[in-house]
mmCIF file of C-alpha atoms in Angstrom:
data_model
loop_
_atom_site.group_PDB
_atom_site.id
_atom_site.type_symbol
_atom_site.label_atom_id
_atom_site.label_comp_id
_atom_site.label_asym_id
_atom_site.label_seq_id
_atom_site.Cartn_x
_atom_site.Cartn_y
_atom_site.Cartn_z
ATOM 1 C CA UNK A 26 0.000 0.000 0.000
ATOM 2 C CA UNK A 27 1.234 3.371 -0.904
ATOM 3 C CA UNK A 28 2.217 5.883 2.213
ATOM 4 C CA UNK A 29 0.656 8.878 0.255
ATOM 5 C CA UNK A 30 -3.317 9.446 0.166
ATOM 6 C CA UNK A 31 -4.909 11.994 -2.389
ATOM 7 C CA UNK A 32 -5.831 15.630 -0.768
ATOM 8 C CA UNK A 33 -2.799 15.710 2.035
ATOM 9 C CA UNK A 34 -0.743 19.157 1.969
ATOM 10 C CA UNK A 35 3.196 18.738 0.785
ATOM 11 C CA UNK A 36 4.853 19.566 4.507
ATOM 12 C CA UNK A 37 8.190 19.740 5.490
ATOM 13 C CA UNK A 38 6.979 16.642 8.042
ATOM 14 C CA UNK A 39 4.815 14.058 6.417
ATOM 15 C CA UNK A 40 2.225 12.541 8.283
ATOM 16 C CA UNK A 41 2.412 9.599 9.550
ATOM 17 C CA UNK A 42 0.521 5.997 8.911
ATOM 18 C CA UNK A 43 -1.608 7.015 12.192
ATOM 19 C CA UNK A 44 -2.205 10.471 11.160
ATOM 20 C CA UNK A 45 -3.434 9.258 7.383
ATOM 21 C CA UNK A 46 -5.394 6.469 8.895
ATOM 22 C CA UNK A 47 -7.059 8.986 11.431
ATOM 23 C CA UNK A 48 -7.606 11.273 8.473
ATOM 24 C CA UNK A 49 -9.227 8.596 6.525
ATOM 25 C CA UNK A 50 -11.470 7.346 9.204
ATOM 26 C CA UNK A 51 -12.861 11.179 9.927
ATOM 27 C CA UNK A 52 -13.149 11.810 6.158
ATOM 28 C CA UNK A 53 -15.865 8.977 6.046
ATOM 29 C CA UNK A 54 -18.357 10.088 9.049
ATOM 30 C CA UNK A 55 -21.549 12.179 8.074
ATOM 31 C CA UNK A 56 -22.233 15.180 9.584
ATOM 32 C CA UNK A 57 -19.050 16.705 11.040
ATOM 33 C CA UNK A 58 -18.593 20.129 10.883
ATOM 34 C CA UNK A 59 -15.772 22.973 12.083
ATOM 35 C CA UNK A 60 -14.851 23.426 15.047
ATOM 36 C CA UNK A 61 -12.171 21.085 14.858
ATOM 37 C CA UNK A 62 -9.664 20.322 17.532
ATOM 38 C CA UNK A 63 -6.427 18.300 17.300
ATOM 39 C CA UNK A 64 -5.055 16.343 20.424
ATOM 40 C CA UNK A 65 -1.056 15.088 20.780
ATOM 41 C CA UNK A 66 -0.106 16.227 17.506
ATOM 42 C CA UNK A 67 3.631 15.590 18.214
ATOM 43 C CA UNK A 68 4.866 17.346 14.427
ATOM 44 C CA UNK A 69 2.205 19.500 13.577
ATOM 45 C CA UNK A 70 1.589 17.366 10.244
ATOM 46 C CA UNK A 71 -1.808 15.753 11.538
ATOM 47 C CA UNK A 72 -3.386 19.599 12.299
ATOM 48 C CA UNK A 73 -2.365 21.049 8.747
ATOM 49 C CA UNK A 74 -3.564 17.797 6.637
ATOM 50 C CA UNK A 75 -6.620 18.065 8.850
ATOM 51 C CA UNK A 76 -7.301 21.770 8.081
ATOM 52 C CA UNK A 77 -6.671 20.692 4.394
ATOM 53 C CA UNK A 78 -8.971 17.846 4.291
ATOM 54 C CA UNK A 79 -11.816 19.678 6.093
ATOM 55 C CA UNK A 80 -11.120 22.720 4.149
ATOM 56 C CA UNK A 81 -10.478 24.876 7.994
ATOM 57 C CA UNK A 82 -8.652 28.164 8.080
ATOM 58 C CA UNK A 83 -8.489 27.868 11.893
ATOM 59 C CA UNK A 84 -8.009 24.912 13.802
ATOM 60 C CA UNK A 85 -7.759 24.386 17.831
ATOM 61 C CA UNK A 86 -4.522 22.266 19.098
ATOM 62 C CA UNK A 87 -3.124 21.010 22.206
ATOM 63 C CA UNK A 88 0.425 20.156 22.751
ATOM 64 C CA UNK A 89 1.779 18.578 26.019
ATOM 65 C CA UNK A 90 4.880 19.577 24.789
ATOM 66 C CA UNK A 91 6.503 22.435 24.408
ATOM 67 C CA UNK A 92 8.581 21.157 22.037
ATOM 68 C CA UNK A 93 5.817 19.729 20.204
ATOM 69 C CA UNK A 94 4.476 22.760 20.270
ATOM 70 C CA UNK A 95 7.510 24.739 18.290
ATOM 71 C CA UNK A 96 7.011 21.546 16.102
ATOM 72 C CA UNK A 97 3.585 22.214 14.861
ATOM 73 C CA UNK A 98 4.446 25.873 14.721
ATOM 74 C CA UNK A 99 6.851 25.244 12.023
ATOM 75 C CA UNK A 100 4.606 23.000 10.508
ATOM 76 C CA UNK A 101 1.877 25.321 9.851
ATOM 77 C CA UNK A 102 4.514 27.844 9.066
ATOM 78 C CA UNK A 103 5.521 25.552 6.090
ATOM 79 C CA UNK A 104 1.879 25.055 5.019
ATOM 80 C CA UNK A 105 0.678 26.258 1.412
ATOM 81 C CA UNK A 106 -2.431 27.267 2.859
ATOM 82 C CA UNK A 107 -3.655 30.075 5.546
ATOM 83 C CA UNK A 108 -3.855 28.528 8.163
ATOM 84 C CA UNK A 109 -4.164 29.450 12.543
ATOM 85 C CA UNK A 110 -3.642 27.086 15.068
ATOM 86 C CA UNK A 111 -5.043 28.525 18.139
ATOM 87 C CA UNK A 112 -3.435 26.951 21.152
ATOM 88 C CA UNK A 113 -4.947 25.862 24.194
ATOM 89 C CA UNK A 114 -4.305 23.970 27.240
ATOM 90 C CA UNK A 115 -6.108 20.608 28.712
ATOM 91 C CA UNK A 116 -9.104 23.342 29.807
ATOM 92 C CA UNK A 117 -12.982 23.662 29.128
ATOM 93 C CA UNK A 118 -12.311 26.161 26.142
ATOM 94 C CA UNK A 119 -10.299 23.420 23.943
ATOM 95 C CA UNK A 120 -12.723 21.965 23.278
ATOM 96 C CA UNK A 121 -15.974 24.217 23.586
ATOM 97 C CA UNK A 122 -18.393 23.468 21.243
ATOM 98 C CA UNK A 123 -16.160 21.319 19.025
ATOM 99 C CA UNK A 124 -17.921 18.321 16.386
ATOM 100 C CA UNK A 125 -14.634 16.885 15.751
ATOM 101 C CA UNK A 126 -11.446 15.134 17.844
ATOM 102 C CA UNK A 127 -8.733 13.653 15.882
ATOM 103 C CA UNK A 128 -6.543 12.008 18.648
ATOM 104 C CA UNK A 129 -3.091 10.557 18.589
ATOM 105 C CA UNK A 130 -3.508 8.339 22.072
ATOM 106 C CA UNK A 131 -1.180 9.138 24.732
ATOM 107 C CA UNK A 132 0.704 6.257 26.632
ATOM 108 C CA UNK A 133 -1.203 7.271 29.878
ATOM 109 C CA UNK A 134 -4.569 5.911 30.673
ATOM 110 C CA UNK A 135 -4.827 8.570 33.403
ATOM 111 C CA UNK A 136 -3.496 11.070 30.676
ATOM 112 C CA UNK A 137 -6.525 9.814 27.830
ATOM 113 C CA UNK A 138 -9.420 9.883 30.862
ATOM 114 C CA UNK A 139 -8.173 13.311 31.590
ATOM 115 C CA UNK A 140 -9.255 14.265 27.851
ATOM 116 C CA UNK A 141 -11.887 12.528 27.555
ATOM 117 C CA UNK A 142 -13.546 13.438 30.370
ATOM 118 C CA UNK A 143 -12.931 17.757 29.093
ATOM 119 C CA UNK A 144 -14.619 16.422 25.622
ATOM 120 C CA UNK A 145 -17.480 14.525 27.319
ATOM 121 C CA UNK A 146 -18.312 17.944 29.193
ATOM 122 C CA UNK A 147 -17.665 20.928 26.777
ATOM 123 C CA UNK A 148 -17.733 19.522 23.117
ATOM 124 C CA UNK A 149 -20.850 19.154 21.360
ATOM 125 C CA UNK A 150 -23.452 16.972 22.356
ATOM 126 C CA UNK A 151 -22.702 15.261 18.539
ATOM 127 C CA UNK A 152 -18.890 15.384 18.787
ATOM 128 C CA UNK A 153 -17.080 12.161 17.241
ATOM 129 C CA UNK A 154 -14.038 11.096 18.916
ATOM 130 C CA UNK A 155 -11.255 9.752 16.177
ATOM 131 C CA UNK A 156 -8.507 8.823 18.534
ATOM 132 C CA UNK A 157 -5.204 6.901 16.331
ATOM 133 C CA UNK A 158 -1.950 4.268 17.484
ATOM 134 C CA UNK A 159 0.329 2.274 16.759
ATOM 135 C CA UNK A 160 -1.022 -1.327 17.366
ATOM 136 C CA UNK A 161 1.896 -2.351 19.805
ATOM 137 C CA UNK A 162 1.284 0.292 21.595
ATOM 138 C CA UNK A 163 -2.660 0.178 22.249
ATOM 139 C CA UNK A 164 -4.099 -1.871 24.436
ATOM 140 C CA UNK A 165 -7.895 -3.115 25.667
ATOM 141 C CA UNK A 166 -7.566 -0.172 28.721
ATOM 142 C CA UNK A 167 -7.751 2.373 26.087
ATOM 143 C CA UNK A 168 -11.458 0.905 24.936
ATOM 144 C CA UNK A 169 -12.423 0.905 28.374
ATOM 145 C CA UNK A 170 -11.532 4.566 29.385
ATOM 146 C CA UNK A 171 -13.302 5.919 26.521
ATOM 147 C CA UNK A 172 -16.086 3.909 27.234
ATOM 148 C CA UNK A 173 -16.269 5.350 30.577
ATOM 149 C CA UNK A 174 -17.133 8.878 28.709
ATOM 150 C CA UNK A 175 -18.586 7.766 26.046
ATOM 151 C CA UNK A 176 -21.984 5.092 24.640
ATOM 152 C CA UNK A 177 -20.845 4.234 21.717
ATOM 153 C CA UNK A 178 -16.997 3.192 20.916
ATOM 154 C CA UNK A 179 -15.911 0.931 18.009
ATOM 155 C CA UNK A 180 -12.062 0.129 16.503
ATOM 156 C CA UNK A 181 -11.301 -0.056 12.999
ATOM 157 C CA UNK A 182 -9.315 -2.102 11.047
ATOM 158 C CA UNK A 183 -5.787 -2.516 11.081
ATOM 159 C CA UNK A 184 -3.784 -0.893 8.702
ATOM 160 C CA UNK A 185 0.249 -0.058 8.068
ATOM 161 C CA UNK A 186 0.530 -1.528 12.152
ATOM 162 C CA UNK A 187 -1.568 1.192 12.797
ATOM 163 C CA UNK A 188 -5.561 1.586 14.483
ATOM 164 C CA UNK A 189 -8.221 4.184 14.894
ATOM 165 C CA UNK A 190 -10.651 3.760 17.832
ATOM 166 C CA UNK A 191 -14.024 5.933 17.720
ATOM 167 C CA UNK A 192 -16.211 7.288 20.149
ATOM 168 C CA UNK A 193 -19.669 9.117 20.179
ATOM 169 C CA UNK A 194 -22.354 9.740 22.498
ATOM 170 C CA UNK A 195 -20.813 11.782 25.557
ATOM 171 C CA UNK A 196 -22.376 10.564 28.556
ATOM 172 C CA UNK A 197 -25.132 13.065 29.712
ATOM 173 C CA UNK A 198 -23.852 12.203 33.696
ATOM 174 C CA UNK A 199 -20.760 13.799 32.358
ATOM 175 C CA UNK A 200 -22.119 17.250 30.548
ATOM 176 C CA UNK A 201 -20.534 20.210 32.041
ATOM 177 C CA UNK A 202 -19.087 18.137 35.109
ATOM 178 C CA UNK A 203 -15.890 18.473 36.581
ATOM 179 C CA UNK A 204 -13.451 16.181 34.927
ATOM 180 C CA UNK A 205 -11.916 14.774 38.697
ATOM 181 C CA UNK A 206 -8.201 16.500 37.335
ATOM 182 C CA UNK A 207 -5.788 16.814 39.000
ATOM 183 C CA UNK A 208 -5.752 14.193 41.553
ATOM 184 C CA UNK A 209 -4.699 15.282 44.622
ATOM 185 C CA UNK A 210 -3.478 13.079 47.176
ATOM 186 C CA UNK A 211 -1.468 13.979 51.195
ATOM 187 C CA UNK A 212 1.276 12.350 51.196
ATOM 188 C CA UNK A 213 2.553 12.070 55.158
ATOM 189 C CA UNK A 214 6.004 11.690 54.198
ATOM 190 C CA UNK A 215 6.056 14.521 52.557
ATOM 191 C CA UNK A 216 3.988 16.443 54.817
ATOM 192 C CA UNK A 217 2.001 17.759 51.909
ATOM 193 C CA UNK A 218 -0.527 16.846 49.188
ATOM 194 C CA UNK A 219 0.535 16.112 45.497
ATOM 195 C CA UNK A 220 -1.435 17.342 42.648
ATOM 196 C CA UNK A 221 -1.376 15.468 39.316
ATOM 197 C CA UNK A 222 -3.337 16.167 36.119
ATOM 198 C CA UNK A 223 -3.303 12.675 34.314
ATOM 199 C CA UNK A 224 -0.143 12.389 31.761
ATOM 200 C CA UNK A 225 1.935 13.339 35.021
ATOM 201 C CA UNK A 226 4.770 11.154 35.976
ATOM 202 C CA UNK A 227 4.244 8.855 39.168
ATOM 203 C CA UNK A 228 0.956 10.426 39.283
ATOM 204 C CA UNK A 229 -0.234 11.777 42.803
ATOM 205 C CA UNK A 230 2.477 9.848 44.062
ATOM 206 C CA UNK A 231 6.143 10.242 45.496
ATOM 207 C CA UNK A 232 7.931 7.851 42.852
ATOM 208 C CA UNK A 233 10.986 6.014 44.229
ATOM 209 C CA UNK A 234 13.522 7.870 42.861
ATOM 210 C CA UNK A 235 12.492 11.452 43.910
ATOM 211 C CA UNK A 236 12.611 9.511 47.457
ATOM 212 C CA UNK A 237 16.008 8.689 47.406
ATOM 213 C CA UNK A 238 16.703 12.243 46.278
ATOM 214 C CA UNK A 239 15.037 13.773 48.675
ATOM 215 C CA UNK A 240 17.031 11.527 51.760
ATOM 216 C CA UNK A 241 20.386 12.922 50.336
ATOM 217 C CA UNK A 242 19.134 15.874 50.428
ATOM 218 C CA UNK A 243 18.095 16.706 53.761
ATOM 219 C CA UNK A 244 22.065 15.112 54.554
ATOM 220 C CA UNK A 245 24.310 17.370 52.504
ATOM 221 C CA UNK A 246 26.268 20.055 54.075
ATOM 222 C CA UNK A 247 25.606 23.854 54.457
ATOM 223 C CA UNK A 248 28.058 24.373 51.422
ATOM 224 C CA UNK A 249 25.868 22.277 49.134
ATOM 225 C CA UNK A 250 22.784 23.802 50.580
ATOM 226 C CA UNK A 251 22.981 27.390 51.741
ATOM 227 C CA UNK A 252 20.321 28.930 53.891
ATOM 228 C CA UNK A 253 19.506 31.208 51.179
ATOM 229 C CA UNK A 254 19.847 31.299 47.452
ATOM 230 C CA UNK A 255 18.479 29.917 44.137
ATOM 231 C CA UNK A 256 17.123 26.466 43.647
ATOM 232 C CA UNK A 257 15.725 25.011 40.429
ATOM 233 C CA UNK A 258 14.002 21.718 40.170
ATOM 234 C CA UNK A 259 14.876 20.460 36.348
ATOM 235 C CA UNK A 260 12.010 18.507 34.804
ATOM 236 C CA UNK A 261 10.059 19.729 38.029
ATOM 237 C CA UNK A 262 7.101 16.597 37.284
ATOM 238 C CA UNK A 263 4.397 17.403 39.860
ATOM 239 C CA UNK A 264 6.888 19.795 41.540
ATOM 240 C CA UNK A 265 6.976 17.641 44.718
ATOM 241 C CA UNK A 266 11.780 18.662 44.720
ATOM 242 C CA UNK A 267 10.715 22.133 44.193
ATOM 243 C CA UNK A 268 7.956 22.247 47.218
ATOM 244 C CA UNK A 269 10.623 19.731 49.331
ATOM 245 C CA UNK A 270 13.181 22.220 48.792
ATOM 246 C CA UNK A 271 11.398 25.725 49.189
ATOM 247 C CA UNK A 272 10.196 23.793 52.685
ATOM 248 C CA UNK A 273 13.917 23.220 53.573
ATOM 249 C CA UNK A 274 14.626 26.309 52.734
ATOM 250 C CA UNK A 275 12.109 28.993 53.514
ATOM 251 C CA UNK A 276 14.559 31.778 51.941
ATOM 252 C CA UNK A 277 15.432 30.041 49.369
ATOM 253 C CA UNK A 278 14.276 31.187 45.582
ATOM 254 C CA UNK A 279 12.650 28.353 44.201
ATOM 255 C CA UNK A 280 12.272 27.984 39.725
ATOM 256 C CA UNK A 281 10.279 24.295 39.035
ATOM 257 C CA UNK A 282 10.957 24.200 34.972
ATOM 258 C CA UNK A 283 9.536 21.485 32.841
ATOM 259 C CA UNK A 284 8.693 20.908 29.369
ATOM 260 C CA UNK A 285 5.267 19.634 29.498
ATOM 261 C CA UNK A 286 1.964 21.459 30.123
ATOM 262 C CA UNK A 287 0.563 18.429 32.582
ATOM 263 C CA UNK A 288 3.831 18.868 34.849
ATOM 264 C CA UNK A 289 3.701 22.494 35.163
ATOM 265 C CA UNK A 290 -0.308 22.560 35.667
ATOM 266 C CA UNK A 291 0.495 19.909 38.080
ATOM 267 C CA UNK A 292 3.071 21.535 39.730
ATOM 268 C CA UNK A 293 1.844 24.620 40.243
ATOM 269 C CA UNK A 294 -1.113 23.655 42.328
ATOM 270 C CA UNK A 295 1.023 21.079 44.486
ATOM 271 C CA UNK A 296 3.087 24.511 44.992
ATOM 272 C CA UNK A 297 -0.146 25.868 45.872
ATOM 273 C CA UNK A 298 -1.844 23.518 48.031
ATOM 274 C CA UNK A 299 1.646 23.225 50.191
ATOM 275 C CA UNK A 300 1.254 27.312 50.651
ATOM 276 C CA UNK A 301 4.774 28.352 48.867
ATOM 277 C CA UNK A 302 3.308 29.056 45.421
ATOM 278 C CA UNK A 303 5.103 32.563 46.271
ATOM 279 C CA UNK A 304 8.432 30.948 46.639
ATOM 280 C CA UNK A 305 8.073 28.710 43.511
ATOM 281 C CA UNK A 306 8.353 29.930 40.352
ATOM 282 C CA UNK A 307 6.650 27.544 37.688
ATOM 283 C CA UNK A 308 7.836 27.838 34.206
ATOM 284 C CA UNK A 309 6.996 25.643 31.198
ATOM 285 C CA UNK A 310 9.974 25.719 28.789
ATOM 286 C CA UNK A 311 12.389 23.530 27.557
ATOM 287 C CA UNK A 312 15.668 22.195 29.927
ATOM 288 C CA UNK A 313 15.405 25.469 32.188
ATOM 289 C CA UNK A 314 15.891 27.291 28.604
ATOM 290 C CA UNK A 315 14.907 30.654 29.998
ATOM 291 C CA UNK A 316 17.039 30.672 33.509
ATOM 292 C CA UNK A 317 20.247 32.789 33.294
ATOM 293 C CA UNK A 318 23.397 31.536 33.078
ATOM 294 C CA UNK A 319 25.552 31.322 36.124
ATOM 295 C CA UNK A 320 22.823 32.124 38.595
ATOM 296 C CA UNK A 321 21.823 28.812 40.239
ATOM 297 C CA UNK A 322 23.060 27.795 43.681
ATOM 298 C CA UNK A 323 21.291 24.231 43.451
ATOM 299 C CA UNK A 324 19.884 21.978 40.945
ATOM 300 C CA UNK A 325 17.379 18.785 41.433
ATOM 301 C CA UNK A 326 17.490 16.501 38.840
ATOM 302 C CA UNK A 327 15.238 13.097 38.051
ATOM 303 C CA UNK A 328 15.735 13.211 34.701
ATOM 304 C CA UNK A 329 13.431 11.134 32.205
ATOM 305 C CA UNK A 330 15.292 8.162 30.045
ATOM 306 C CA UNK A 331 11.633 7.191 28.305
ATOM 307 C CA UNK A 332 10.752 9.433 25.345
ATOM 308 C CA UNK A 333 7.033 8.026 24.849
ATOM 309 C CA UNK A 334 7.348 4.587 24.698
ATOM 310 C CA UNK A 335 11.091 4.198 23.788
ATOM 311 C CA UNK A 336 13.901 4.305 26.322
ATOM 312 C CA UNK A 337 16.504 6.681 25.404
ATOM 313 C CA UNK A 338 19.771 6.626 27.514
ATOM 314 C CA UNK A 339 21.013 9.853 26.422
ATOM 315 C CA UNK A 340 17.434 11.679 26.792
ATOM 316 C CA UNK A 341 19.206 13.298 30.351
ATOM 317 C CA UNK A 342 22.323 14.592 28.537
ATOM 318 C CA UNK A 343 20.604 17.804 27.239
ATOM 319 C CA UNK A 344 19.579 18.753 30.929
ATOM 320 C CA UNK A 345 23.194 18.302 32.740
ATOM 321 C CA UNK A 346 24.519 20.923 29.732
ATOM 322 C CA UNK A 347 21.542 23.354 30.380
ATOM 323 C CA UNK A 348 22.178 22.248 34.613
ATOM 324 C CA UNK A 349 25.727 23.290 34.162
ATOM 325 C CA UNK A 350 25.083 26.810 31.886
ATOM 326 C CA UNK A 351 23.074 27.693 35.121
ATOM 327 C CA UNK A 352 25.162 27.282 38.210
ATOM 328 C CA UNK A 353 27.276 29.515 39.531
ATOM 329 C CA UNK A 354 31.014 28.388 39.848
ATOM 330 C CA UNK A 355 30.986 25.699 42.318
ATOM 331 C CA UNK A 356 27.185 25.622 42.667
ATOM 332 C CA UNK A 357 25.909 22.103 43.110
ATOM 333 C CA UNK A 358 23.689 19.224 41.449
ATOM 334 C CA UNK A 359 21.767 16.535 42.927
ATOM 335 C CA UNK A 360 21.194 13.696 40.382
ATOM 336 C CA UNK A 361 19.143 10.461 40.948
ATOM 337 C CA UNK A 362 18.785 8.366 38.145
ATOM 338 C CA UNK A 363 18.635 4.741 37.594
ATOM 339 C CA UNK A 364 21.574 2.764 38.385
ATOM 340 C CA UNK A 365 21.967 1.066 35.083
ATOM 341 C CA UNK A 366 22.732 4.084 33.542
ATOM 342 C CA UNK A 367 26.286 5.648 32.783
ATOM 343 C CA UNK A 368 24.940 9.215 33.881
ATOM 344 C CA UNK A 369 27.680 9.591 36.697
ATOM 345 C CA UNK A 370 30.198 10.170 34.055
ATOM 346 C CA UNK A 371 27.786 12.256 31.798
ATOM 347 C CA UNK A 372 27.914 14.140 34.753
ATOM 348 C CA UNK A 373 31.315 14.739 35.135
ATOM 349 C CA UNK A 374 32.100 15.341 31.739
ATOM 350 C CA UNK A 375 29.340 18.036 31.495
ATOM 351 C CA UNK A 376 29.106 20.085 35.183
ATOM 352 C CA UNK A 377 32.327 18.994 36.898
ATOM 353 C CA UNK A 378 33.671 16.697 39.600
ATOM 354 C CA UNK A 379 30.560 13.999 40.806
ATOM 355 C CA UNK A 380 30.744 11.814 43.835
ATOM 356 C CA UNK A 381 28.283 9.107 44.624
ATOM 357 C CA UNK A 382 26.347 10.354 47.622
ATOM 358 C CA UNK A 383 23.896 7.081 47.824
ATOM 359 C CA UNK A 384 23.077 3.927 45.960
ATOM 360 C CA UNK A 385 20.589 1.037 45.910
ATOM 361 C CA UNK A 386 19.864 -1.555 43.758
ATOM 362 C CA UNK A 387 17.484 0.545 41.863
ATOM 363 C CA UNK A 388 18.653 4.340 42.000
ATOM 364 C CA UNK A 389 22.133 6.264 42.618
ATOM 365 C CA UNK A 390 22.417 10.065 44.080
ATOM 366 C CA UNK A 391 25.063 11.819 42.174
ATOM 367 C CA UNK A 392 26.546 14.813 43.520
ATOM 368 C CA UNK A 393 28.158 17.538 41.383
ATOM 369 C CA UNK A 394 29.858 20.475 41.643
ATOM 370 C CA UNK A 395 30.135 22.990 38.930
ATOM 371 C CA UNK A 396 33.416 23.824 37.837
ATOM 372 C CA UNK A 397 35.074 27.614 38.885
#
């Protein structure tokens, strides 16, 4: 079978065989109209050969992302045709009033309910759900969580490893409800609650790494930890290192920085709910991008190694460059990764002298210091 279908826009990025078979499956239901909205659109190419096919000069997106996001900005960009992507967040006005959901299905279950749930309440009572994967990657959960927001859902056939499920019928229980997001949940070893909106990592939950982290922490000496100064948690997550810290210390300046919408949204309102949301600083950018070089007294690293579904070794590397642009001379880094992975000498290589502070059989604490 050929990888090009008549009517799709020449891009820079081509889409893929779940964007053409989500395409496909849209172009063949009966009474769907504009407003459009386009959900985990990692290139942009799915949003611009949508707004082709349907013939749309505007069209709603939402990117976890925000590298995604510059992604589909370039993409429309390099369209042929007029064409506005209005950007949103995972909120209400997404999807106001919108017929149509092409959907590339996130990994999270937690992450899918989340959207569902915001379509089930504010699209249009007729909305159609088109919601696309790779085979290997779906599984029977995802029917189930959309049938939880939805009467009617159905699966198409295979094609190029690739599957479309649909969904119609928004439950009326669920019309203008709230969607449950985020999940907050105390946590008594942390003495506060976490917040998580659904694509969050660990969820409402202190994972097992941030733990060990957080136990080296509260050890190191006064010159690793100042009473006051700047602290930035790197790929902040729910923000639980960045609250930690800013409780630790009271005086301390306190910048949680990650890449993704559903970890700063997350993080913000664990900041908020622990009462220092005026002594944390959220910011959704990519690696710390916007902090200023040499100004950092402390950084808090659990980096990510998965990149969707994939495991990526390197994935951290980016982050101990940006970690050691931002420290002062001899500021320090606390890294926790998985102890499989070659990141102490990463480390080394890229902020300066590292000793091994802790490790188990699952994590290692790496401590850095950055280089005069």
């Amino acid at each position: 079978m050929s990888d090009s279908s008549p009517g799709l826009p020449l891009l820079g990025v081509q889409p893929d065989p779940v964007d053409r078979l989500i395409l496909d499956e849209a172009s063949e239901l009966e009474g769907v109209d504009a407003p459009l909205a386009v959900v985990g659109d990692g290139t942009g190419a799915l949003a611009v050969a949508a707004a082709e096919r349907f013939e749309l000069d505007t069209i709603r997106t939402f990117h976890d992302s925000v590298t995604d996001e510059r992604a589909s900005d370039e993409a429309v960009r390099a369209s042929f045709r007029s064409l506005k992507a209005v950007r949103f967040g995972l909120e209400p006005a997404l999807f106001d009033g919108v017929r149509l959901v092409l959907l590339r299905l996130p990994k999270s279950l937690a992450e899918l309910d989340e959207v569902l749930r915001l379509v089930a309440a504010h699209a249009h009572p007729d909305v159609r759900v088109v919601a696309g994967g790779r085979i290997k990657h779906m599984s029977r959960g995802m029917n189930e969580t959309l049938e939880r927001s939805f009467a009617s859902v159905s699966a198409s056939l295979g094609r190029q490893k690739s599957r479309v499920l649909h969904a119609s019928g928004p439950k009326p229980e669920l019309r203008d409800a709230e969607t449950g997001y985020p999940i907050v949940q105390n946590s008594d070893e942390l003495g506060f609650a976490i917040a998580s909106h659904g694509g969050a990592f660990a969820g409402p939950r202190l994972d097992l790494g941030t733990r060990e982290l957080l136990a080296a922490l509260r050890d190191v000496p006064a010159d690793v930890l100042p009473e006051q100064g700047v602290g930035v948690d790197l790929g902040c997550g729910t923000g639980v290192l960045a609250v930690s810290l800013a409780r630790l210390r009271p005086r301390f300046e306190v910048i949680a920085s990650d890449r993704s919408w559903t970890a700063v949204a997350s993080a913000r309102e664990t900041a908020r709910l622990a009462g220092v949301e005026d002594q944390v600083e959220v910011r959704r950018e990519d690696a710390g991008s916007s902090i200023e070089s040499a100004t950092v007294d402390v950084v808090l690293l659990n980096p990510p190694f998965h990149d969707r579904h994939e495991v990526v070794e390197d994935m951290a590397h980016p982050l101990f460059q940006q970690a050691a642009r931002m420290l002062k001379p001899g500021g320090a880094m606390l890294t926790v990764f998985n102890s499989g992975l070659a990141h102490r000498a990463a480390l080394e290589r890229t902020v300066g002298p590292s000793t091994q502070i802790a490790r188990g059989a699952k994590f290692t604490v790496v401590l850095s210091r950055r280089r005069d």
